[in-house]
PDB file of C-alpha atoms in Angstrom:
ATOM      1  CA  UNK A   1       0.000   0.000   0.000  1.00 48.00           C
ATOM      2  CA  UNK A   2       2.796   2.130   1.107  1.00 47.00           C
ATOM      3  CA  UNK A   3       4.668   1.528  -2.463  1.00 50.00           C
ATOM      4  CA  UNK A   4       1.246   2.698  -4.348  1.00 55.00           C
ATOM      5  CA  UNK A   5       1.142   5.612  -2.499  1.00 52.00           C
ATOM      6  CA  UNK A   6       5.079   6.620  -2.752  1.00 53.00           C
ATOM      7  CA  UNK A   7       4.408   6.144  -6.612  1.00 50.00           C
ATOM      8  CA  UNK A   8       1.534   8.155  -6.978  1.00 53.00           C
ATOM      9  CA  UNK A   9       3.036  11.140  -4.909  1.00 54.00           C
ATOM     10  CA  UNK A  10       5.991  10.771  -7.709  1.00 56.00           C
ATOM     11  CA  UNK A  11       4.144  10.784 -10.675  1.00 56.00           C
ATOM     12  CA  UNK A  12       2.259  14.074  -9.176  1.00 60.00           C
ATOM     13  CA  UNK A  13      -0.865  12.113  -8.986  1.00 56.00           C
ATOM     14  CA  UNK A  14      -1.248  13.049  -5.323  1.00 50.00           C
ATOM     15  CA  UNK A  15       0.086  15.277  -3.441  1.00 53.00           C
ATOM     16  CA  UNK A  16       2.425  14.328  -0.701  1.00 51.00           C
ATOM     17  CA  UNK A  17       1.282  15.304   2.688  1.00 54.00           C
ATOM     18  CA  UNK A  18       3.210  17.922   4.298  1.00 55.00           C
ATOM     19  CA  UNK A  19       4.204  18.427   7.821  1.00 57.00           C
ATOM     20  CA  UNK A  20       1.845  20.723  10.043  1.00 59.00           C
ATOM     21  CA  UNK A  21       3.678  23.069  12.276  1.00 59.00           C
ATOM     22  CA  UNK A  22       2.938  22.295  16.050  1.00 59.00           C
ATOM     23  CA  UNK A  23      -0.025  24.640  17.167  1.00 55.00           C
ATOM     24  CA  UNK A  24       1.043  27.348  19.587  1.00 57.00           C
ATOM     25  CA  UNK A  25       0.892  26.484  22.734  1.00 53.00           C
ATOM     26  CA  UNK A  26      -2.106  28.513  24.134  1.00 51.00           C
ATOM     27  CA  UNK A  27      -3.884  26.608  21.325  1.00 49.00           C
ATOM     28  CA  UNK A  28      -2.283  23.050  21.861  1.00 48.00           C
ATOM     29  CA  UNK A  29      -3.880  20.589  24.205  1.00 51.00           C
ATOM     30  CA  UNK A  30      -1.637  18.050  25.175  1.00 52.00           C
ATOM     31  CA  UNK A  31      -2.205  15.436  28.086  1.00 51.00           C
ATOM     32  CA  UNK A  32      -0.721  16.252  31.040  1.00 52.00           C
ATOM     33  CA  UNK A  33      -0.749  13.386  34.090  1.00 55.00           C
ATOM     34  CA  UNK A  34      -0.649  15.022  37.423  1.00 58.00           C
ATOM     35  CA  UNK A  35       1.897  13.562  39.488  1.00 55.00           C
ATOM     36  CA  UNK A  36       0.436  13.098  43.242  1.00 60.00           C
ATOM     37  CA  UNK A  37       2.861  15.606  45.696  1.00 66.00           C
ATOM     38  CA  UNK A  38       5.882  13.984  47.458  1.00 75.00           C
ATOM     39  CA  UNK A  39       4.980  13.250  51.082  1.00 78.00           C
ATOM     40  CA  UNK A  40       7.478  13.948  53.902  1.00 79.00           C
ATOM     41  CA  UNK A  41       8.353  11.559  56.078  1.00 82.00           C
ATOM     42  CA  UNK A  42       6.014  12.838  59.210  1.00 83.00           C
ATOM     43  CA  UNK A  43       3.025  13.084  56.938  1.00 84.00           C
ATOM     44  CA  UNK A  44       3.914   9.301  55.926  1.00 88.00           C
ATOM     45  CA  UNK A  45       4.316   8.531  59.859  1.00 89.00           C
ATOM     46  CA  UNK A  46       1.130  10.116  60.443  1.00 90.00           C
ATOM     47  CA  UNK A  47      -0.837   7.933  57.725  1.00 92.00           C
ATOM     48  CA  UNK A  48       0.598   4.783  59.637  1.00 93.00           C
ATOM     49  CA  UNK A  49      -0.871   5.908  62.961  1.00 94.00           C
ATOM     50  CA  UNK A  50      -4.375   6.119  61.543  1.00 94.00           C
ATOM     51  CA  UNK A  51      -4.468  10.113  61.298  1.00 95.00           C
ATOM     52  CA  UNK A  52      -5.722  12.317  58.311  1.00 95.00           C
ATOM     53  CA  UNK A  53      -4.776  14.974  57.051  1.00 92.00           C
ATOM     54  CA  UNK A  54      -7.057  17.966  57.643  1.00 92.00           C
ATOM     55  CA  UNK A  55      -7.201  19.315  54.070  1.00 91.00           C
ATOM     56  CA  UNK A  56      -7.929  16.189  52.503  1.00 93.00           C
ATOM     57  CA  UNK A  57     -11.643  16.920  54.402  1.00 94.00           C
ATOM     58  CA  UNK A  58     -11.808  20.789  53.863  1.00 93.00           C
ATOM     59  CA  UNK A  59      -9.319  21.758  51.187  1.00 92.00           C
ATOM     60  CA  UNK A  60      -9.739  25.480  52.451  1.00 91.00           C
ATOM     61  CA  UNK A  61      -8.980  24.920  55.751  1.00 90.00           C
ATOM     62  CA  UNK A  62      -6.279  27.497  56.845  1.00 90.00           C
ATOM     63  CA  UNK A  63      -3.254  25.374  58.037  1.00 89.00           C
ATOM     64  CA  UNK A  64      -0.577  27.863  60.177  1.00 87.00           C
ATOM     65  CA  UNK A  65       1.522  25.471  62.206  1.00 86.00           C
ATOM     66  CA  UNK A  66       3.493  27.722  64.740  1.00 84.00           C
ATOM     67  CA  UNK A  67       6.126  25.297  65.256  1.00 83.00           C
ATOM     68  CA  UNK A  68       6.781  24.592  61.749  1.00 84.00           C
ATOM     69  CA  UNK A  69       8.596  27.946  61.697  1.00 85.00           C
ATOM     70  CA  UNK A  70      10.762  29.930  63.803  1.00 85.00           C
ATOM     71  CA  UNK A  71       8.148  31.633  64.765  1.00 85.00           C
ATOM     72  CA  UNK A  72       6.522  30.299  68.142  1.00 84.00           C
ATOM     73  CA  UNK A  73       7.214  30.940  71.820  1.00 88.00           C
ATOM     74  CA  UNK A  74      10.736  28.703  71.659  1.00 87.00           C
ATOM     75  CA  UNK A  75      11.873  30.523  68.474  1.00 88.00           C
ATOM     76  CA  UNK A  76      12.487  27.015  67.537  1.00 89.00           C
ATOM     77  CA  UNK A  77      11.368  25.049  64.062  1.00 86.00           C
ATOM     78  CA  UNK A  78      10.496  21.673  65.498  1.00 83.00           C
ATOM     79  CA  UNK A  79       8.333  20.440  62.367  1.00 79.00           C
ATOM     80  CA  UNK A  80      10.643  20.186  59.350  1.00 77.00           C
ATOM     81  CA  UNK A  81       9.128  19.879  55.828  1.00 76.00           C
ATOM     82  CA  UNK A  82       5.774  19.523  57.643  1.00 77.00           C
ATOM     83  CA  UNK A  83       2.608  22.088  56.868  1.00 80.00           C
ATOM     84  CA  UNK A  84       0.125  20.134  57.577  1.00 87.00           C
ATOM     85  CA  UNK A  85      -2.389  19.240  60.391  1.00 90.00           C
ATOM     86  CA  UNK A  86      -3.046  15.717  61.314  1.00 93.00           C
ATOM     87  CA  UNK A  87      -6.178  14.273  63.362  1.00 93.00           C
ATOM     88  CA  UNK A  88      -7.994  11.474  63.597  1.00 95.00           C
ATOM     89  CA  UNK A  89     -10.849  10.979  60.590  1.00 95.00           C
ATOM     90  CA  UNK A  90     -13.637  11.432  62.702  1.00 96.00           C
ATOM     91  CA  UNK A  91     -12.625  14.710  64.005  1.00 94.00           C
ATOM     92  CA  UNK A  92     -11.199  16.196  60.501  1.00 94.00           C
ATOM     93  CA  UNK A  93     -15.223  14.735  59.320  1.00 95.00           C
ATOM     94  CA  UNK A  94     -16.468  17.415  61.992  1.00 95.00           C
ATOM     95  CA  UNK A  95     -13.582  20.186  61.216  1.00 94.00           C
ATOM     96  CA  UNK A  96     -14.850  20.012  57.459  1.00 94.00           C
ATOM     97  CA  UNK A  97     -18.739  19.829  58.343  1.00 94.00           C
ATOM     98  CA  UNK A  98     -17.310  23.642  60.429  1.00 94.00           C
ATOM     99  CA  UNK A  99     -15.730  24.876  57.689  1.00 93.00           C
ATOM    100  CA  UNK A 100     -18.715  24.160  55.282  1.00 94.00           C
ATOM    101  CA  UNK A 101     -21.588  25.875  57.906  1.00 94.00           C
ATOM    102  CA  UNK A 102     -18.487  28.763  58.189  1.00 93.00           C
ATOM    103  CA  UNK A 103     -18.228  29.341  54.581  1.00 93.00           C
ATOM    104  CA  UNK A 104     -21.895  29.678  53.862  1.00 94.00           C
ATOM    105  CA  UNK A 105     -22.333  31.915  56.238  1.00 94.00           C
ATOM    106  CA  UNK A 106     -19.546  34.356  54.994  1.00 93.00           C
ATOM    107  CA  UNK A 107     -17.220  32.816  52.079  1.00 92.00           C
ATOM    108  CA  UNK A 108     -14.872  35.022  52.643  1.00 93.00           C
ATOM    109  CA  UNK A 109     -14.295  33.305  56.612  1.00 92.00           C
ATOM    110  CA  UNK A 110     -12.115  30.352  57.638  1.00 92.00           C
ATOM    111  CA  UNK A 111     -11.130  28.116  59.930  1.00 92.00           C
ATOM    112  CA  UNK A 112      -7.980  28.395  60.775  1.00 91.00           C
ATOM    113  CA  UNK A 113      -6.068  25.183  62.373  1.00 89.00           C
ATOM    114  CA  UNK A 114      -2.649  25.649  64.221  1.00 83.00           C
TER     115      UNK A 114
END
């Protein structure tokens, strides 16, 4: 099939296709997989002892852990590569079911956990 087609291109029968140029990008739509974020090692620890994370319940949850900065009474970062808060599932279930009576009250309002 190939060889009919090559021979008809050459005898100007048909005309050979010719390469597109590559849309611009704002036009292109490519598939993009969305690689899942790197835990840290505490969030992993946390997982193994049964706790959630708060966010995965209310993804608009403010999250300020003092002692994940240098900022706190001790002036001391105790929580390295940690920004999240950790609870147990029924408790996060009752944080989020907060944050959802909070932000229809006033979206512009927020829990915030530290």
């Amino acid at each position: 099939m190939f060889f009919i087609a090559a021979l008809l291109v050459f005898l100007g029968l048909k005309e050979e296709a010719k390469p597109q140029p590559p849309a611009p990008a704002a036009v292109r739509k490519e598939k993009t997989m969305l690689l899942p974020a790197k835990k840290s090692d505490e969030a992993v620890r946390m997982e193994l002892l049964g706790l959630v994370s708060a966010r995965d319940f209310a993804p608009t949850l403010a999250v300020q852990l003092a002692y994940a900065t240098h900022q706190n009474l001790l002036q001391v970062q105790l929580y390295h590569n940690f920004n999240e808060a950790y609870l147990q599932k029924e408790a996060a279930q009752k944080l989020a079911a907060a944050q959802q009576i909070i932000k229809s009250i006033n979206p512009d309002l927020s829990i915030i956990v530290r």
